[in-house]
Amino acid sequence: MDTETVLPERERPAAPARAAAGDAADAVTELYRGHALGLMRLALVMVGDRGTAEDVVQDAFAGLYKRWPRLRDRDKALTYVRSAVLNGSRTALRRRRRPLRAVHAPAVWSAEAAAMVGEERREVMDALHRLPGRQREALVLRFFADLSVEEIAAAMGVSTGTVKSTTSRALAALGRILEEGQ
């Protein structure tokens, strides 16, 4: 229903406000359609359960829609949402205050392969979740989301040098944790 036919003149939103709301809805919807699944996977790796990951991604897109009129550079909306997903994941993990028990079921071809891949994946995920948060984020963004160093820096709000050193330390720590488990 059109607001012009329902609301009296003094209560109708101004034409520019209606246009901006339409622009925001279209832009955020397009961004959601193109990137929600990847951001959901990112959040799932970070928090370990689907329900929380879905909530984090939905909150990030709702925040983008709400702030759209004040967004300075709309070309960087994906970076904004990705950062919001990371921040939401951090918040969810802080609130949880219990160890992560993530279950990841990869596609496999045989029972033996399922057992081997499943165990290896569990070991890697457990080791990944034993890393400090910033190191885990750097690895997930680099190797799971396949982002460049510059994109990771923008998402994490740090310099490219910090991304490189954090990723290097994280890989070394991950290797040590996996070796201890053998």
Tab-separated table of N, CA and C in Angstrom:
chain	number	residue	atom	x	y	z
A	1	MET	N	0.836	-1.171	0.000
A	1	MET	CA	0.000	0.000	0.000
A	1	MET	C	0.886	1.241	0.000
A	2	ASP	N	0.542	2.238	-0.738
A	2	ASP	CA	1.329	3.458	-0.853
A	2	ASP	C	1.073	4.362	0.348
A	3	THR	N	2.153	4.912	0.935
A	3	THR	CA	2.006	5.774	2.118
A	3	THR	C	1.262	7.056	1.793
A	4	GLU	N	1.298	7.472	0.539
A	4	GLU	CA	0.608	8.704	0.175
A	4	GLU	C	-0.902	8.551	0.253
A	5	THR	N	-1.411	7.344	0.028
A	5	THR	CA	-2.853	7.141	0.084
A	5	THR	C	-3.325	6.839	1.498
A	6	VAL	N	-2.429	6.441	2.395
A	6	VAL	CA	-2.813	6.048	3.741
A	6	VAL	C	-2.563	7.160	4.759
A	7	LEU	N	-1.442	7.822	4.676
A	7	LEU	CA	-1.063	8.816	5.673
A	7	LEU	C	-1.520	10.211	5.277
A	8	PRO	N	-1.942	10.994	6.263
A	8	PRO	CA	-2.242	12.398	5.958
A	8	PRO	C	-0.969	13.117	5.517
A	9	GLU	N	-1.115	14.229	4.835
A	9	GLU	CA	-0.001	14.999	4.278
A	9	GLU	C	1.106	15.242	5.295
A	10	ARG	N	0.788	15.682	6.511
A	10	ARG	CA	1.813	16.054	7.501
A	10	ARG	C	2.595	14.847	8.031
A	11	GLU	N	2.041	13.611	7.880
A	11	GLU	CA	2.718	12.422	8.394
A	11	GLU	C	3.469	11.652	7.323
A	12	ARG	N	3.336	12.052	6.081
A	12	ARG	CA	4.030	11.353	4.997
A	12	ARG	C	5.520	11.667	5.032
A	13	PRO	N	6.371	10.654	4.776
A	13	PRO	CA	7.806	10.938	4.668
A	13	PRO	C	8.067	11.819	3.459
A	14	ALA	N	9.055	12.656	3.555
A	14	ALA	CA	9.428	13.518	2.437
A	14	ALA	C	9.892	12.653	1.272
A	15	ALA	N	9.755	13.162	0.066
A	15	ALA	CA	10.125	12.400	-1.130
A	15	ALA	C	11.578	11.933	-1.096
A	16	PRO	N	12.551	12.781	-0.704
A	16	PRO	CA	13.930	12.283	-0.650
A	16	PRO	C	14.095	11.149	0.357
A	17	ALA	N	13.378	11.198	1.464
A	17	ALA	CA	13.482	10.131	2.474
A	17	ALA	C	12.928	8.828	1.909
A	18	ARG	N	11.811	8.907	1.172
A	18	ARG	CA	11.243	7.701	0.563
A	18	ARG	C	12.208	7.129	-0.461
A	19	ALA	N	12.817	7.988	-1.259
A	19	ALA	CA	13.772	7.527	-2.276
A	19	ALA	C	14.996	6.901	-1.625
A	20	ALA	N	15.508	7.512	-0.551
A	20	ALA	CA	16.680	6.970	0.139
A	20	ALA	C	16.369	5.612	0.745
A	21	ALA	N	15.159	5.468	1.294
A	21	ALA	CA	14.773	4.182	1.872
A	21	ALA	C	14.703	3.119	0.785
A	22	GLY	N	14.181	3.480	-0.384
A	22	GLY	CA	14.128	2.543	-1.500
A	22	GLY	C	15.516	2.176	-1.981
A	23	ASP	N	16.412	3.160	-2.065
A	23	ASP	CA	17.795	2.900	-2.463
A	23	ASP	C	18.458	1.949	-1.483
A	24	ALA	N	18.255	2.180	-0.201
A	24	ALA	CA	18.861	1.334	0.831
A	24	ALA	C	18.334	-0.085	0.716
A	25	ALA	N	17.034	-0.224	0.576
A	25	ALA	CA	16.443	-1.562	0.483
A	25	ALA	C	16.985	-2.314	-0.727
A	26	ASP	N	17.039	-1.644	-1.867
A	26	ASP	CA	17.542	-2.292	-3.086
A	26	ASP	C	19.017	-2.663	-2.954
A	27	ALA	N	19.813	-1.729	-2.459
A	27	ALA	CA	21.258	-1.958	-2.357
A	27	ALA	C	21.572	-3.061	-1.351
A	28	VAL	N	20.931	-3.030	-0.194
A	28	VAL	CA	21.202	-4.038	0.838
A	28	VAL	C	20.680	-5.402	0.389
A	29	THR	N	19.540	-5.426	-0.278
A	29	THR	CA	19.006	-6.691	-0.793
A	29	THR	C	19.957	-7.299	-1.811
A	30	GLU	N	20.481	-6.485	-2.704
A	30	GLU	CA	21.424	-6.978	-3.705
A	30	GLU	C	22.699	-7.502	-3.043
A	31	LEU	N	23.196	-6.771	-2.076
A	31	LEU	CA	24.389	-7.203	-1.350
A	31	LEU	C	24.111	-8.508	-0.607
A	32	TYR	N	22.949	-8.612	-0.006
A	32	TYR	CA	22.568	-9.826	0.724
A	32	TYR	C	22.517	-11.027	-0.216
A	33	ARG	N	21.871	-10.857	-1.350
A	33	ARG	CA	21.763	-11.961	-2.306
A	33	ARG	C	23.130	-12.442	-2.792
A	34	GLY	N	24.046	-11.519	-2.948
A	34	GLY	CA	25.361	-11.883	-3.472
A	34	GLY	C	26.351	-12.398	-2.451
A	35	HIS	N	26.168	-12.020	-1.167
A	35	HIS	CA	27.227	-12.321	-0.204
A	35	HIS	C	26.773	-12.969	1.102
A	36	ALA	N	25.496	-13.134	1.314
A	36	ALA	CA	25.021	-13.662	2.600
A	36	ALA	C	25.542	-15.069	2.869
A	37	LEU	N	25.564	-15.925	1.868
A	37	LEU	CA	26.010	-17.300	2.071
A	37	LEU	C	27.481	-17.351	2.500
A	38	GLY	N	28.318	-16.592	1.813
A	38	GLY	CA	29.735	-16.560	2.184
A	38	GLY	C	29.947	-15.991	3.573
A	39	LEU	N	29.192	-14.949	3.919
A	39	LEU	CA	29.306	-14.369	5.260
A	39	LEU	C	28.768	-15.327	6.315
A	40	MET	N	27.749	-16.104	5.960
A	40	MET	CA	27.217	-17.115	6.873
A	40	MET	C	28.282	-18.173	7.153
A	41	ARG	N	28.970	-18.587	6.114
A	41	ARG	CA	30.043	-19.580	6.292
A	41	ARG	C	31.165	-19.011	7.155
A	42	LEU	N	31.508	-17.753	6.919
A	42	LEU	CA	32.528	-17.094	7.736
A	42	LEU	C	32.110	-17.092	9.200
A	43	ALA	N	30.889	-16.676	9.473
A	43	ALA	CA	30.401	-16.637	10.854
A	43	ALA	C	30.337	-18.037	11.451
A	44	LEU	N	29.959	-19.028	10.652
A	44	LEU	CA	29.884	-20.396	11.146
A	44	LEU	C	31.252	-20.911	11.578
A	45	VAL	N	32.264	-20.624	10.788
A	45	VAL	CA	33.615	-21.036	11.165
A	45	VAL	C	34.065	-20.307	12.431
A	46	MET	N	33.677	-19.060	12.561
A	46	MET	CA	34.092	-18.275	13.731
A	46	MET	C	33.364	-18.712	15.005
A	47	VAL	N	32.053	-18.937	14.949
A	47	VAL	CA	31.287	-19.209	16.174
A	47	VAL	C	30.961	-20.672	16.378
A	48	GLY	N	30.925	-21.453	15.314
A	48	GLY	CA	30.767	-22.887	15.461
A	48	GLY	C	29.351	-23.432	15.471
A	49	ASP	N	28.327	-22.597	15.467
A	49	ASP	CA	26.978	-23.154	15.357
A	49	ASP	C	26.143	-22.307	14.415
A	50	ARG	N	25.287	-22.997	13.691
A	50	ARG	CA	24.538	-22.375	12.598
A	50	ARG	C	23.577	-21.283	13.076
A	51	GLY	N	22.858	-21.542	14.131
A	51	GLY	CA	21.888	-20.566	14.617
A	51	GLY	C	22.530	-19.239	14.971
A	52	THR	N	23.629	-19.296	15.701
A	52	THR	CA	24.334	-18.070	16.073
A	52	THR	C	24.903	-17.387	14.842
A	53	ALA	N	25.439	-18.172	13.912
A	53	ALA	CA	25.993	-17.604	12.680
A	53	ALA	C	24.908	-16.869	11.893
A	54	GLU	N	23.727	-17.470	11.785
A	54	GLU	CA	22.626	-16.811	11.070
A	54	GLU	C	22.240	-15.500	11.748
A	55	ASP	N	22.176	-15.524	13.082
A	55	ASP	CA	21.834	-14.301	13.820
A	55	ASP	C	22.866	-13.203	13.590
A	56	VAL	N	24.133	-13.568	13.618
A	56	VAL	CA	25.209	-12.597	13.437
A	56	VAL	C	25.111	-11.943	12.055
A	57	VAL	N	24.893	-12.752	11.023
A	57	VAL	CA	24.810	-12.220	9.659
A	57	VAL	C	23.564	-11.344	9.496
A	58	GLN	N	22.444	-11.794	10.025
A	58	GLN	CA	21.226	-10.986	9.928
A	58	GLN	C	21.389	-9.643	10.642
A	59	ASP	N	22.005	-9.667	11.819
A	59	ASP	CA	22.239	-8.422	12.552
A	59	ASP	C	23.154	-7.478	11.759
A	60	ALA	N	24.151	-8.048	11.093
A	60	ALA	CA	25.072	-7.223	10.305
A	60	ALA	C	24.335	-6.541	9.149
A	61	PHE	N	23.484	-7.278	8.449
A	61	PHE	CA	22.744	-6.673	7.342
A	61	PHE	C	21.692	-5.682	7.842
A	62	ALA	N	21.070	-5.972	8.968
A	62	ALA	CA	20.104	-5.021	9.539
A	62	ALA	C	20.811	-3.725	9.920
A	63	GLY	N	22.009	-3.845	10.483
A	63	GLY	CA	22.792	-2.663	10.829
A	63	GLY	C	23.183	-1.859	9.602
A	64	LEU	N	23.541	-2.553	8.528
A	64	LEU	CA	23.879	-1.862	7.283
A	64	LEU	C	22.669	-1.094	6.752
A	65	TYR	N	21.518	-1.731	6.750
A	65	TYR	CA	20.309	-1.069	6.256
A	65	TYR	C	19.999	0.176	7.087
A	66	LYS	N	20.112	0.035	8.378
A	66	LYS	CA	19.811	1.144	9.286
A	66	LYS	C	20.766	2.326	9.059
A	67	ARG	N	22.035	2.017	8.791
A	67	ARG	CA	23.049	3.060	8.652
A	67	ARG	C	23.278	3.503	7.206
A	68	TRP	N	22.584	2.914	6.263
A	68	TRP	CA	22.810	3.187	4.846
A	68	TRP	C	22.824	4.679	4.502
A	69	PRO	N	21.867	5.471	4.979
A	69	PRO	CA	21.892	6.897	4.616
A	69	PRO	C	23.145	7.631	5.106
A	70	ARG	N	23.768	7.133	6.166
A	70	ARG	CA	24.954	7.799	6.706
A	70	ARG	C	26.263	7.149	6.251
A	71	LEU	N	26.185	6.132	5.411
A	71	LEU	CA	27.376	5.440	4.936
A	71	LEU	C	28.147	6.361	4.002
A	72	ARG	N	29.394	6.620	4.327
A	72	ARG	CA	30.206	7.564	3.532
A	72	ARG	C	30.540	7.027	2.154
A	73	ASP	N	31.083	5.812	2.120
A	73	ASP	CA	31.502	5.225	0.853
A	73	ASP	C	30.708	3.939	0.641
A	74	ARG	N	29.663	4.026	-0.127
A	74	ARG	CA	28.758	2.886	-0.312
A	74	ARG	C	29.411	1.753	-1.101
A	75	ASP	N	30.515	2.042	-1.776
A	75	ASP	CA	31.248	0.989	-2.474
A	75	ASP	C	31.933	0.049	-1.489
A	76	LYS	N	32.073	0.481	-0.255
A	76	LYS	CA	32.726	-0.342	0.771
A	76	LYS	C	31.702	-0.996	1.703
A	77	ALA	N	30.476	-1.116	1.251
A	77	ALA	CA	29.416	-1.710	2.077
A	77	ALA	C	29.739	-3.160	2.440
A	78	LEU	N	30.320	-3.916	1.512
A	78	LEU	CA	30.674	-5.306	1.808
A	78	LEU	C	31.725	-5.364	2.912
A	79	THR	N	32.694	-4.475	2.870
A	79	THR	CA	33.709	-4.417	3.927
A	79	THR	C	33.053	-4.102	5.268
A	80	TYR	N	32.106	-3.190	5.253
A	80	TYR	CA	31.379	-2.839	6.482
A	80	TYR	C	30.644	-4.070	7.027
A	81	VAL	N	29.930	-4.782	6.174
A	81	VAL	CA	29.168	-5.950	6.628
A	81	VAL	C	30.109	-7.043	7.114
A	82	ARG	N	31.204	-7.258	6.407
A	82	ARG	CA	32.165	-8.287	6.820
A	82	ARG	C	32.734	-7.951	8.202
A	83	SER	N	33.067	-6.690	8.423
A	83	SER	CA	33.555	-6.268	9.742
A	83	SER	C	32.481	-6.461	10.808
A	84	ALA	N	31.247	-6.161	10.456
A	84	ALA	CA	30.147	-6.344	11.403
A	84	ALA	C	29.960	-7.817	11.740
A	85	VAL	N	30.142	-8.697	10.774
A	85	VAL	CA	30.040	-10.136	11.030
A	85	VAL	C	31.155	-10.574	11.974
A	86	LEU	N	32.376	-10.097	11.741
A	86	LEU	CA	33.484	-10.447	12.635
A	86	LEU	C	33.235	-9.925	14.048
A	87	ASN	N	32.792	-8.685	14.151
A	87	ASN	CA	32.516	-8.111	15.470
A	87	ASN	C	31.373	-8.855	16.164
A	88	GLY	N	30.339	-9.197	15.408
A	88	GLY	CA	29.230	-9.964	15.976
A	88	GLY	C	29.662	-11.339	16.421
A	89	SER	N	30.563	-11.952	15.674
A	89	SER	CA	31.097	-13.268	16.061
A	89	SER	C	31.895	-13.168	17.352
A	90	ARG	N	32.716	-12.124	17.459
A	90	ARG	CA	33.473	-11.915	18.699
A	90	ARG	C	32.530	-11.757	19.887
A	91	THR	N	31.495	-10.965	19.708
A	91	THR	CA	30.533	-10.739	20.781
A	91	THR	C	29.840	-12.037	21.165
A	92	ALA	N	29.432	-12.815	20.180
A	92	ALA	CA	28.767	-14.088	20.453
A	92	ALA	C	29.688	-15.026	21.227
A	93	LEU	N	30.958	-15.058	20.855
A	93	LEU	CA	31.905	-15.923	21.564
A	93	LEU	C	32.134	-15.447	22.996
A	94	ARG	N	32.189	-14.135	23.192
A	94	ARG	CA	32.347	-13.615	24.562
A	94	ARG	C	31.144	-13.960	25.419
A	95	ARG	N	29.973	-13.870	24.842
A	95	ARG	CA	28.753	-14.164	25.593
A	95	ARG	C	28.617	-15.638	25.899
A	96	ARG	N	29.132	-16.456	25.041
A	96	ARG	CA	28.987	-17.901	25.195
A	96	ARG	C	29.721	-18.400	26.436
A	97	ARG	N	30.955	-17.963	26.616
A	97	ARG	CA	31.792	-18.332	27.756
A	97	ARG	C	31.822	-19.830	28.032
A	98	ARG	N	31.812	-20.599	26.967
A	98	ARG	CA	31.971	-22.039	27.103
A	98	ARG	C	32.760	-22.518	25.895
A	99	PRO	N	33.406	-23.661	26.014
A	99	PRO	CA	34.216	-24.137	24.897
A	99	PRO	C	33.369	-24.411	23.663
A	100	LEU	N	33.957	-24.186	22.525
A	100	LEU	CA	33.290	-24.411	21.260
A	100	LEU	C	33.269	-25.899	20.950
A	101	ARG	N	32.127	-26.391	20.564
A	101	ARG	CA	31.998	-27.784	20.142
A	101	ARG	C	31.386	-27.794	18.749
A	102	ALA	N	32.195	-27.421	17.786
A	102	ALA	CA	31.710	-27.322	16.409
A	102	ALA	C	31.707	-28.697	15.759
A	103	VAL	N	30.689	-28.957	14.981
A	103	VAL	CA	30.600	-30.197	14.224
A	103	VAL	C	30.560	-29.804	12.755
A	104	HIS	N	31.549	-30.279	12.011
A	104	HIS	CA	31.632	-29.961	10.592
A	104	HIS	C	31.574	-31.262	9.818
A	105	ALA	N	30.654	-31.390	8.896
A	105	ALA	CA	30.486	-32.613	8.125
A	105	ALA	C	30.785	-32.353	6.646
A	106	PRO	N	32.024	-32.641	6.215
A	106	PRO	CA	32.369	-32.415	4.812
A	106	PRO	C	31.785	-33.506	3.911
A	107	ALA	N	31.650	-33.199	2.637
A	107	ALA	CA	31.211	-34.194	1.665
A	107	ALA	C	32.357	-35.172	1.422
A	108	VAL	N	32.066	-36.471	1.433
A	108	VAL	CA	33.088	-37.503	1.236
A	108	VAL	C	32.528	-38.608	0.359
A	109	TRP	N	33.409	-39.517	-0.093
A	109	TRP	CA	32.985	-40.536	-1.050
A	109	TRP	C	32.883	-41.933	-0.472
A	110	SER	N	33.542	-42.240	0.647
A	110	SER	CA	33.454	-43.582	1.219
A	110	SER	C	33.451	-43.492	2.742
A	111	ALA	N	33.128	-44.594	3.378
A	111	ALA	CA	33.095	-44.615	4.837
A	111	ALA	C	34.494	-44.367	5.422
A	112	GLU	N	35.520	-44.971	4.814
A	112	GLU	CA	36.888	-44.761	5.299
A	112	GLU	C	37.300	-43.306	5.136
A	113	ALA	N	36.992	-42.754	3.966
A	113	ALA	CA	37.340	-41.357	3.714
A	113	ALA	C	36.579	-40.447	4.666
A	114	ALA	N	35.331	-40.785	4.930
A	114	ALA	CA	34.527	-39.973	5.853
A	114	ALA	C	35.155	-39.970	7.239
A	115	ALA	N	35.587	-41.118	7.695
A	115	ALA	CA	36.201	-41.208	9.020
A	115	ALA	C	37.509	-40.424	9.064
A	116	MET	N	38.347	-40.585	8.042
A	116	MET	CA	39.643	-39.906	8.036
A	116	MET	C	39.479	-38.395	7.888
A	117	VAL	N	38.685	-37.963	6.922
A	117	VAL	CA	38.494	-36.538	6.690
A	117	VAL	C	37.791	-35.902	7.878
A	118	GLY	N	36.792	-36.596	8.416
A	118	GLY	CA	36.066	-36.064	9.570
A	118	GLY	C	36.972	-35.853	10.764
A	119	GLU	N	37.833	-36.810	11.039
A	119	GLU	CA	38.753	-36.690	12.181
A	119	GLU	C	39.781	-35.593	11.942
A	120	GLU	N	40.339	-35.535	10.730
A	120	GLU	CA	41.309	-34.488	10.413
A	120	GLU	C	40.680	-33.105	10.510
A	121	ARG	N	39.484	-32.982	9.993
A	121	ARG	CA	38.799	-31.695	10.036
A	121	ARG	C	38.498	-31.300	11.477
A	122	ARG	N	38.064	-32.241	12.281
A	122	ARG	CA	37.804	-31.942	13.706
A	122	ARG	C	39.077	-31.470	14.400
A	123	GLU	N	40.177	-32.139	14.114
A	123	GLU	CA	41.452	-31.745	14.727
A	123	GLU	C	41.838	-30.324	14.316
A	124	VAL	N	41.711	-30.030	13.037
A	124	VAL	CA	42.061	-28.692	12.554
A	124	VAL	C	41.124	-27.648	13.161
A	125	MET	N	39.824	-27.928	13.184
A	125	MET	CA	38.863	-26.964	13.742
A	125	MET	C	39.109	-26.762	15.236
A	126	ASP	N	39.388	-27.847	15.960
A	126	ASP	CA	39.699	-27.705	17.388
A	126	ASP	C	40.959	-26.867	17.579
A	127	ALA	N	41.988	-27.143	16.776
A	127	ALA	CA	43.231	-26.370	16.866
A	127	ALA	C	42.981	-24.911	16.502
A	128	LEU	N	42.194	-24.678	15.466
A	128	LEU	CA	41.874	-23.317	15.047
A	128	LEU	C	41.174	-22.550	16.170
A	129	HIS	N	40.275	-23.210	16.861
A	129	HIS	CA	39.530	-22.541	17.933
A	129	HIS	C	40.327	-22.410	19.228
A	130	ARG	N	41.492	-23.011	19.276
A	130	ARG	CA	42.377	-22.804	20.422
A	130	ARG	C	43.273	-21.590	20.230
A	131	LEU	N	43.307	-21.064	19.007
A	131	LEU	CA	44.111	-19.866	18.729
A	131	LEU	C	43.439	-18.633	19.330
A	132	PRO	N	44.228	-17.608	19.631
A	132	PRO	CA	43.622	-16.332	20.042
A	132	PRO	C	42.708	-15.806	18.935
A	133	GLY	N	41.714	-15.036	19.315
A	133	GLY	CA	40.701	-14.565	18.380
A	133	GLY	C	41.234	-13.877	17.147
A	134	ARG	N	42.179	-12.967	17.317
A	134	ARG	CA	42.702	-12.222	16.163
A	134	ARG	C	43.428	-13.146	15.194
A	135	GLN	N	44.189	-14.104	15.725
A	135	GLN	CA	44.881	-15.045	14.848
A	135	GLN	C	43.884	-15.919	14.102
A	136	ARG	N	42.849	-16.380	14.790
A	136	ARG	CA	41.821	-17.203	14.161
A	136	ARG	C	41.139	-16.407	13.041
A	137	GLU	N	40.797	-15.151	13.319
A	137	GLU	CA	40.153	-14.318	12.306
A	137	GLU	C	41.034	-14.166	11.074
A	138	ALA	N	42.310	-13.908	11.284
A	138	ALA	CA	43.221	-13.719	10.154
A	138	ALA	C	43.287	-14.971	9.282
A	139	LEU	N	43.377	-16.139	9.912
A	139	LEU	CA	43.435	-17.381	9.137
A	139	LEU	C	42.130	-17.668	8.413
A	140	VAL	N	41.027	-17.464	9.092
A	140	VAL	CA	39.723	-17.727	8.472
A	140	VAL	C	39.505	-16.801	7.282
A	141	LEU	N	39.821	-15.530	7.445
A	141	LEU	CA	39.641	-14.586	6.341
A	141	LEU	C	40.585	-14.883	5.182
A	142	ARG	N	41.795	-15.303	5.497
A	142	ARG	CA	42.775	-15.563	4.445
A	142	ARG	C	42.500	-16.868	3.706
A	143	PHE	N	42.313	-17.956	4.452
A	143	PHE	CA	42.253	-19.266	3.820
A	143	PHE	C	40.831	-19.794	3.620
A	144	PHE	N	39.878	-19.293	4.365
A	144	PHE	CA	38.497	-19.735	4.171
A	144	PHE	C	37.753	-18.768	3.264
A	145	ALA	N	37.829	-17.483	3.585
A	145	ALA	CA	37.128	-16.479	2.779
A	145	ALA	C	37.948	-16.071	1.562
A	146	ASP	N	39.226	-16.464	1.506
A	146	ASP	CA	40.111	-16.186	0.379
A	146	ASP	C	40.223	-14.693	0.075
A	147	LEU	N	40.371	-13.896	1.128
A	147	LEU	CA	40.510	-12.451	0.963
A	147	LEU	C	41.984	-12.081	0.814
A	148	SER	N	42.227	-10.951	0.183
A	148	SER	CA	43.589	-10.444	0.064
A	148	SER	C	44.015	-9.829	1.398
A	149	VAL	N	45.290	-9.567	1.540
A	149	VAL	CA	45.810	-8.956	2.766
A	149	VAL	C	45.139	-7.598	3.001
A	150	GLU	N	44.945	-6.846	1.938
A	150	GLU	CA	44.313	-5.526	2.063
A	150	GLU	C	42.860	-5.650	2.523
A	151	GLU	N	42.127	-6.620	1.986
A	151	GLU	CA	40.738	-6.826	2.382
A	151	GLU	C	40.635	-7.290	3.832
A	152	ILE	N	41.568	-8.141	4.236
A	152	ILE	CA	41.583	-8.606	5.623
A	152	ILE	C	41.862	-7.442	6.557
A	153	ALA	N	42.823	-6.603	6.180
A	153	ALA	CA	43.152	-5.434	7.000
A	153	ALA	C	41.936	-4.532	7.169
A	154	ALA	N	41.200	-4.322	6.087
A	154	ALA	CA	40.004	-3.479	6.167
A	154	ALA	C	38.944	-4.123	7.056
A	155	ALA	N	38.747	-5.427	6.911
A	155	ALA	CA	37.723	-6.112	7.702
A	155	ALA	C	38.068	-6.137	9.190
A	156	MET	N	39.348	-6.324	9.502
A	156	MET	CA	39.767	-6.404	10.900
A	156	MET	C	40.081	-5.048	11.506
A	157	GLY	N	40.215	-4.034	10.660
A	157	GLY	CA	40.537	-2.697	11.157
A	157	GLY	C	41.973	-2.563	11.622
A	158	VAL	N	42.894	-3.236	10.916
A	158	VAL	CA	44.313	-3.189	11.262
A	158	VAL	C	45.118	-2.905	9.996
A	159	SER	N	46.428	-2.730	10.148
A	159	SER	CA	47.284	-2.470	8.989
A	159	SER	C	47.602	-3.773	8.258
A	160	THR	N	48.088	-3.655	7.023
A	160	THR	CA	48.453	-4.847	6.261
A	160	THR	C	49.632	-5.572	6.903
A	161	GLY	N	50.547	-4.829	7.490
A	161	GLY	CA	51.672	-5.456	8.194
A	161	GLY	C	51.205	-6.297	9.372
A	162	THR	N	50.207	-5.798	10.086
A	162	THR	CA	49.656	-6.554	11.206
A	162	THR	C	48.991	-7.834	10.715
A	163	VAL	N	48.320	-7.758	9.582
A	163	VAL	CA	47.691	-8.956	9.011
A	163	VAL	C	48.755	-9.989	8.683
A	164	LYS	N	49.828	-9.550	8.036
A	164	LYS	CA	50.889	-10.484	7.634
A	164	LYS	C	51.541	-11.139	8.854
A	165	SER	N	51.880	-10.340	9.862
A	165	SER	CA	52.544	-10.915	11.039
A	165	SER	C	51.584	-11.793	11.838
A	166	THR	N	50.330	-11.383	11.934
A	166	THR	CA	49.353	-12.185	12.672
A	166	THR	C	49.108	-13.513	11.968
A	167	THR	N	49.011	-13.489	10.652
A	167	THR	CA	48.805	-14.722	9.890
A	167	THR	C	49.999	-15.650	10.038
A	168	SER	N	51.196	-15.101	9.983
A	168	SER	CA	52.401	-15.901	10.140
A	168	SER	C	52.457	-16.558	11.526
A	169	ARG	N	52.208	-15.766	12.560
A	169	ARG	CA	52.193	-16.322	13.928
A	169	ARG	C	51.096	-17.369	14.089
A	170	ALA	N	49.944	-17.112	13.489
A	170	ALA	CA	48.822	-18.042	13.607
A	170	ALA	C	49.136	-19.381	12.941
A	171	LEU	N	49.757	-19.341	11.768
A	171	LEU	CA	50.119	-20.588	11.093
A	171	LEU	C	51.130	-21.384	11.904
A	172	ALA	N	52.103	-20.684	12.475
A	172	ALA	CA	53.098	-21.364	13.308
A	172	ALA	C	52.439	-21.979	14.535
A	173	ALA	N	51.547	-21.235	15.187
A	173	ALA	CA	50.862	-21.740	16.377
A	173	ALA	C	49.952	-22.911	16.025
A	174	LEU	N	49.259	-22.822	14.898
A	174	LEU	CA	48.385	-23.901	14.459
A	174	LEU	C	49.195	-25.171	14.206
A	175	GLY	N	50.350	-25.016	13.569
A	175	GLY	CA	51.226	-26.164	13.341
A	175	GLY	C	51.678	-26.813	14.644
A	176	ARG	N	52.047	-25.976	15.624
A	176	ARG	CA	52.461	-26.525	16.926
A	176	ARG	C	51.316	-27.268	17.613
A	177	ILE	N	50.141	-26.693	17.578
A	177	ILE	CA	48.980	-27.331	18.228
A	177	ILE	C	48.665	-28.665	17.553
A	178	LEU	N	48.727	-28.704	16.234
A	178	LEU	CA	48.432	-29.952	15.521
A	178	LEU	C	49.513	-31.008	15.770
A	179	GLU	N	50.765	-30.577	15.891
A	179	GLU	CA	51.835	-31.538	16.191
A	179	GLU	C	51.703	-32.112	17.586
A	180	GLU	N	51.268	-31.279	18.536
A	180	GLU	CA	51.064	-31.762	19.905
A	180	GLU	C	49.991	-32.835	19.953
A	181	GLY	N	49.011	-32.744	19.089
A	181	GLY	CA	47.901	-33.684	19.082
A	181	GLY	C	48.257	-35.037	18.486
A	182	GLN	N	49.399	-35.149	17.807
A	182	GLN	CA	49.755	-36.413	17.170
A	182	GLN	C	50.487	-37.331	18.076
